CSV table of C-alpha atoms in Angstrom, one decimal:
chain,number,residue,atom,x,y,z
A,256,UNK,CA,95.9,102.5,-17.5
A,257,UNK,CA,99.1,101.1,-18.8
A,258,UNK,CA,101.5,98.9,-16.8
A,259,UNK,CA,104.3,101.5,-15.8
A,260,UNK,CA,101.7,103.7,-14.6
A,261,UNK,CA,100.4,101.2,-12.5
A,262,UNK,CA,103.8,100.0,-11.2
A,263,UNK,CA,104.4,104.4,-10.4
A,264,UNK,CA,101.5,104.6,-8.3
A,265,UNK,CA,102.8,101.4,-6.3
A,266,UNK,CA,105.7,102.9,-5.4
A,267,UNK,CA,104.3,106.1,-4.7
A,268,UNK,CA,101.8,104.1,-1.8
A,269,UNK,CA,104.4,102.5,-0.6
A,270,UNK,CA,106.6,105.3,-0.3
A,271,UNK,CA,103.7,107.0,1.8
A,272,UNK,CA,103.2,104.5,4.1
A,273,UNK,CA,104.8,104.9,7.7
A,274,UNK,CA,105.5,101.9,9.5
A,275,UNK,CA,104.7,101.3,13.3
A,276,UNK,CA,107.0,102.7,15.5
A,277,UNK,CA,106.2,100.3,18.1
A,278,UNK,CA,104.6,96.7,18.1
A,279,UNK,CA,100.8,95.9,18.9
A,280,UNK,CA,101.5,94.5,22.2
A,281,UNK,CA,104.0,97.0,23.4
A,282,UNK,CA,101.1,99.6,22.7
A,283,UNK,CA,98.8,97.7,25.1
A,284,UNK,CA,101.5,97.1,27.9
A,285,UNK,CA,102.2,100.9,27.9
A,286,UNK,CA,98.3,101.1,28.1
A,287,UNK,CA,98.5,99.2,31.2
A,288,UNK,CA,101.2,100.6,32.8
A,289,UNK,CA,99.3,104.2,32.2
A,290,UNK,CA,96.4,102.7,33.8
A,291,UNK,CA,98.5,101.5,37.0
A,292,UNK,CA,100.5,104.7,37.5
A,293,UNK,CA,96.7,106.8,37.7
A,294,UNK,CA,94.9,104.6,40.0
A,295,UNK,CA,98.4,104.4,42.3
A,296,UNK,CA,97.8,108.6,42.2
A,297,UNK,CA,94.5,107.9,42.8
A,298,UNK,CA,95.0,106.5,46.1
A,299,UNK,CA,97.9,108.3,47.2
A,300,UNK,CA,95.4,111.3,47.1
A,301,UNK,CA,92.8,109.6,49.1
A,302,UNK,CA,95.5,108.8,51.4
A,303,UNK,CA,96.8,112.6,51.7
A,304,UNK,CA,93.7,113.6,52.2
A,305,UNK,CA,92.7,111.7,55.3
A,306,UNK,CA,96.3,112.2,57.0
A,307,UNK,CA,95.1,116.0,56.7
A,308,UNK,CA,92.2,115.5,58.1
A,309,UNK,CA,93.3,114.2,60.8
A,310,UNK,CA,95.7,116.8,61.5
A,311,UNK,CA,93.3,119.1,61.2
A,312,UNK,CA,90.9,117.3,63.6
A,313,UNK,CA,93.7,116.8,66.1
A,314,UNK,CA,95.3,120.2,65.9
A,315,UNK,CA,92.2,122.6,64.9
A,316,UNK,CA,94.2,125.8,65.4
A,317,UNK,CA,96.9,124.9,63.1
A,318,UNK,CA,99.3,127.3,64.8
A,319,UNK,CA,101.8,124.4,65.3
A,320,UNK,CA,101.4,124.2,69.3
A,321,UNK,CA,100.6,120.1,70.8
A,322,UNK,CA,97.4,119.8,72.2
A,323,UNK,CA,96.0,117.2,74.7
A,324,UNK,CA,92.1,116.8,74.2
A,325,UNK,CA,90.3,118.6,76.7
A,326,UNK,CA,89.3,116.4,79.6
A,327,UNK,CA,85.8,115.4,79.5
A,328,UNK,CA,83.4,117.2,82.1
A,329,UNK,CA,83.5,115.1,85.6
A,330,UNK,CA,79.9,113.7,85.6
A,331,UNK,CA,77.6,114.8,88.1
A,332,UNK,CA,77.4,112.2,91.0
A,333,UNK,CA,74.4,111.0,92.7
A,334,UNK,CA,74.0,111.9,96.0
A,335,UNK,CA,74.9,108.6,98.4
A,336,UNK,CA,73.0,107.8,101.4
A,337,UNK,CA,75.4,108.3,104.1
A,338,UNK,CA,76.8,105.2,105.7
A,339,UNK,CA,75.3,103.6,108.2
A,340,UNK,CA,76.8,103.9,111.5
A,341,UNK,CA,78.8,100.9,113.6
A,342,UNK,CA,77.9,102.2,116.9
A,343,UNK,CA,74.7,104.2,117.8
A,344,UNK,CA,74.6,105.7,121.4
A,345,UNK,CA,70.3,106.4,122.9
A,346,UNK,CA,71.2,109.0,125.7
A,347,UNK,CA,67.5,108.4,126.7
A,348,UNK,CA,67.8,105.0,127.1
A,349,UNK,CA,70.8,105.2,128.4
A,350,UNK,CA,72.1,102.2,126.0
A,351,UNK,CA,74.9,101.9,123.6
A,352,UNK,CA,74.3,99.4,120.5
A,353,UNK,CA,77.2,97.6,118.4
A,354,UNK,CA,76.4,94.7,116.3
A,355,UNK,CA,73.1,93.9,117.9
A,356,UNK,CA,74.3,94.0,121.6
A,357,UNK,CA,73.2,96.7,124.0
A,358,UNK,CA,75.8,98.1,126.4
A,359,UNK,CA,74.8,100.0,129.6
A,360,UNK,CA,75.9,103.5,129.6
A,361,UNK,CA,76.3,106.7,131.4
A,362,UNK,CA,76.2,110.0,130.2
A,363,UNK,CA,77.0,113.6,131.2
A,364,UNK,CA,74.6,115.0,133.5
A,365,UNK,CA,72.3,117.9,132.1
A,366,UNK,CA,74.9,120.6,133.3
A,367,UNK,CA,77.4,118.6,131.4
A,368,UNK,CA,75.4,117.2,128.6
A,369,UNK,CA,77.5,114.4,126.3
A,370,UNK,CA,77.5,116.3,122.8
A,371,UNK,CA,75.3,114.2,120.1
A,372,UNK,CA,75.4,113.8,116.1
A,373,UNK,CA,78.0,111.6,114.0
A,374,UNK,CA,81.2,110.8,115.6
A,375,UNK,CA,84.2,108.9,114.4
A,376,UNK,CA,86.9,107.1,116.3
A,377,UNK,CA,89.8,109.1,115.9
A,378,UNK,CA,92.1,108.0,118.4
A,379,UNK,CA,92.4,104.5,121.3
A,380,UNK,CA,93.7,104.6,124.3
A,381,UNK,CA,94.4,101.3,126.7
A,382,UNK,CA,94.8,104.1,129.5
A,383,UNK,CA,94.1,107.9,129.5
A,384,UNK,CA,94.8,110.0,132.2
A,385,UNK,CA,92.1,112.7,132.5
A,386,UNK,CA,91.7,115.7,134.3
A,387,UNK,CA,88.5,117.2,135.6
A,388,UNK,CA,86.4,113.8,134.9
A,389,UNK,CA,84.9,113.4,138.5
A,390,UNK,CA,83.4,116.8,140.3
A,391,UNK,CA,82.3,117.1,143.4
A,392,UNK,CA,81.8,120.8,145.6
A,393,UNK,CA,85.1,121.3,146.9
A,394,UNK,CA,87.8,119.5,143.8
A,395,UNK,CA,88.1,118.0,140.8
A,396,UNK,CA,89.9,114.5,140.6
A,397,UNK,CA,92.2,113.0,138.1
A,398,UNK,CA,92.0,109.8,136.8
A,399,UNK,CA,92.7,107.1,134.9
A,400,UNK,CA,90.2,105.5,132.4
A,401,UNK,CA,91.2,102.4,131.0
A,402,UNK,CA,89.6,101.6,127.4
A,403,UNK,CA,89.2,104.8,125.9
A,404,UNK,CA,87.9,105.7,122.5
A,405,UNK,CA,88.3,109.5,121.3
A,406,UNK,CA,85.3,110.1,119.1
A,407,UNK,CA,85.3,113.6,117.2
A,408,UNK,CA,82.5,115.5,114.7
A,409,UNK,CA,83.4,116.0,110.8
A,410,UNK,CA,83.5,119.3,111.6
A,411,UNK,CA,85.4,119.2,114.3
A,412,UNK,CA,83.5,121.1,116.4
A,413,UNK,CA,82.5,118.0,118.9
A,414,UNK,CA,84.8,116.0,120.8
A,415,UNK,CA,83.9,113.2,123.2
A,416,UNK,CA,84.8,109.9,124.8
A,417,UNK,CA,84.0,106.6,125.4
A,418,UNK,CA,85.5,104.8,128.3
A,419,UNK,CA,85.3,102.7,131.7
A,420,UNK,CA,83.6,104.4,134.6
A,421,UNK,CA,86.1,103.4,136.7
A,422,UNK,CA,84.4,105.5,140.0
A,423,UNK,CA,81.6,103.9,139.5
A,424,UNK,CA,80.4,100.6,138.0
A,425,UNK,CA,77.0,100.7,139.2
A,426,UNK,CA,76.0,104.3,137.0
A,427,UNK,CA,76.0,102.6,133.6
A,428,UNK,CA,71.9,102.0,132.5
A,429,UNK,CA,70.4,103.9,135.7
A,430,UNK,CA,72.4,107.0,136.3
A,431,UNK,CA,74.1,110.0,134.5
A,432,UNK,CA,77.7,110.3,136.6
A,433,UNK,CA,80.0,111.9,133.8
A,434,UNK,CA,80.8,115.4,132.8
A,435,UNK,CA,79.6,115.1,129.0
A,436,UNK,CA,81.6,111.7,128.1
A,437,UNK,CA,80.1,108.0,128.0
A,438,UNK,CA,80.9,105.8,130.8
A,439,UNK,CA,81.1,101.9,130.4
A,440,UNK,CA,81.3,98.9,132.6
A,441,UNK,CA,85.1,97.7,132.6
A,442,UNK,CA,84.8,94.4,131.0
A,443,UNK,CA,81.7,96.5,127.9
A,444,UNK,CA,84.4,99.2,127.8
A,445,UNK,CA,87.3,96.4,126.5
A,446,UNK,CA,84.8,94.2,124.8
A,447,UNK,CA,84.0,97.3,122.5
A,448,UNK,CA,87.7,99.0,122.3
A,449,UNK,CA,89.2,95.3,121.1
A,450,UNK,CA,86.3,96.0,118.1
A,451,UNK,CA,85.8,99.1,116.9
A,452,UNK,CA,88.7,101.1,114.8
A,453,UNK,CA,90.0,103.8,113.7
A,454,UNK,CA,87.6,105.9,111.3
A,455,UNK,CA,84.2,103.6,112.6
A,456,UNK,CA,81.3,106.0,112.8
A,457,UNK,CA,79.6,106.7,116.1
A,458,UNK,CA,76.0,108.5,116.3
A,459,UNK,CA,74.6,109.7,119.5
A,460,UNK,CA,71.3,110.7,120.0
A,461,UNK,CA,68.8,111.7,122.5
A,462,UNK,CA,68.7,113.6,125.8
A,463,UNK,CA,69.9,112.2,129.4
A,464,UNK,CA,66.6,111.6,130.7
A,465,UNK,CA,67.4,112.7,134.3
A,466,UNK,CA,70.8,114.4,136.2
A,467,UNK,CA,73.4,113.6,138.2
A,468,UNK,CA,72.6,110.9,141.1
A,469,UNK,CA,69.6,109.7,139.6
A,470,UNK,CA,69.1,105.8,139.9
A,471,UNK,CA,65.8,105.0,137.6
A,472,UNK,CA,66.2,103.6,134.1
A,473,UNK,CA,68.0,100.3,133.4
A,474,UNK,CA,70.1,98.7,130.7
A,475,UNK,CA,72.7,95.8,129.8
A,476,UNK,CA,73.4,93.2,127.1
C-alpha cells in the first residue's frame, strides 16, 4: 500500500472518531448523583406509605369526620365482701358492741320491735326532742334524748335511733322500755356519739328476748 494511501486512511479514522463529550470522572459523579436521587425516592415512598397507613388505621371510614377511639369495655368487677360493720347491735343479748366494748342496751318491746339489718349514721344530735317515745295507757310523753344517733337502711325503708334512756337508766341489759329505738346509759350514749360518724355502718340483729317490763338478762362493758 503506498504512503499517500496510508496517510488517506489516517485522516479518514481520525475524521470518524467522536471525542467525549464529558470527562471520565464527570461520568462517575453523575453516576452517583443518579444513585442518591433513587434511594432519596426510595424512602420518601416508604415514608408516604406509612403516614397513609396510619391515616387509614386512625380514620377507617375515610369520610373526613374526627374520631376518638372507642372507649374500651369497663371490665367486669369482682364482687367485694361487704364491709364490715363499726357497730353491731344483739337484740337478744341485749348488748351493743363497738371496738371490742359491750354497751348495755334496750330495745323496743315486741309490740314495738327496733327494726334490724344494716344501718348507717345519717344524722347526730347532742339533743332531740321526740314525740311519742314513752307510752303508757292514758298519754304519750315528749322528751328530750340527749346523744342521739339517726341510723337509716340503704334502702331507706328503716329508720331508727340510738340514744340515752333518759326515763330510765336501769332498762339498758335487763329490760326492753323503748318503742322500736335503742336506749343507752347517759354516760355509753356520749362515750359512743363522741365516736362514731357520719356514714359508720350499724347492723342489728336478733329478737328482744322478752317485752316490756321484763327485768331478766344482763349486760355492760
Amino acid at each position: 500500500m503506498s504512503d499517500e494511501l496510508t496517510s488517506q486512511l489516517k485522516e479518514l479514522a481520525q475524521a470518524g472518531e467522536a471525542p467525549a463529550s464529558v470527562s471520565g470522572a464527570e461520568i462517575r459523579h453523575r453516576a452517583v448523583r443518579r444513585r442518591r436521587r433513587r434511594t432519596a425516592g426510595a424512602v420518601a415512598g416508604a415514608c408516604a406509605a406509612t403516614a397513609l397507613a396510619l391515616v387509614l388505621a386512625l380514620n377507617p371510614g375515610g369520610d373526613g369526620t374526627d374520631r376518638s377511639p372507642a372507649p374500651a369495655a369497663s371490665p367486669t368487677g369482682t364482687p367485694t365482701t361487704p364491709a364490715l360493720p363499726d357497730v353491731t347491735v344483739d337484740l337478744s343479748r341485749r348488748v351493743l358492741t363497738f371496738d371490742h366494748i359491750d354497751l348495755p342496751i334496750s330495745s323496743g318491746t315486741l309490740k314495738s320491735p327496733t327494726p334490724t339489718g344494716r344501718m348507717t349514721v345519717t344524722a347526730k344530735e347532742a339533743v332531740k326532742v321526740t314525740s311519742s317515745t314513752v307510752r303508757f295507757p292514758d298519754k304519750d310523753y315528749t322528751v328530750k334524748l340527749p346523744w342521739v344517733l339517726e341510723l337509716s337502711s340503704a334502702d331507706g325503708t328503716s329508720t331508727t335511733y340510738i340514744g340515752t334512756l333518759t326515763y330510765d337508766d336501769n332498762a339498758p341489759g335487763k329490760y326492753e322500755r323503748t318503742n322500736g329505738w335503742i336506749g343507752l346509759r347517759s354516760y355509753d350514749a356520749k362515750w359512743l356519739y363522741s365516736r362514731l360518724r357520719l356514714g359508720s355502718v350499724v347492723d342489728i340483729e336478733g329478737t328482744a328476748p322478752t317485752g316490756e317490763g321484763d327485768t331478766t338478762g344482763s349486760g355492760g362493758r
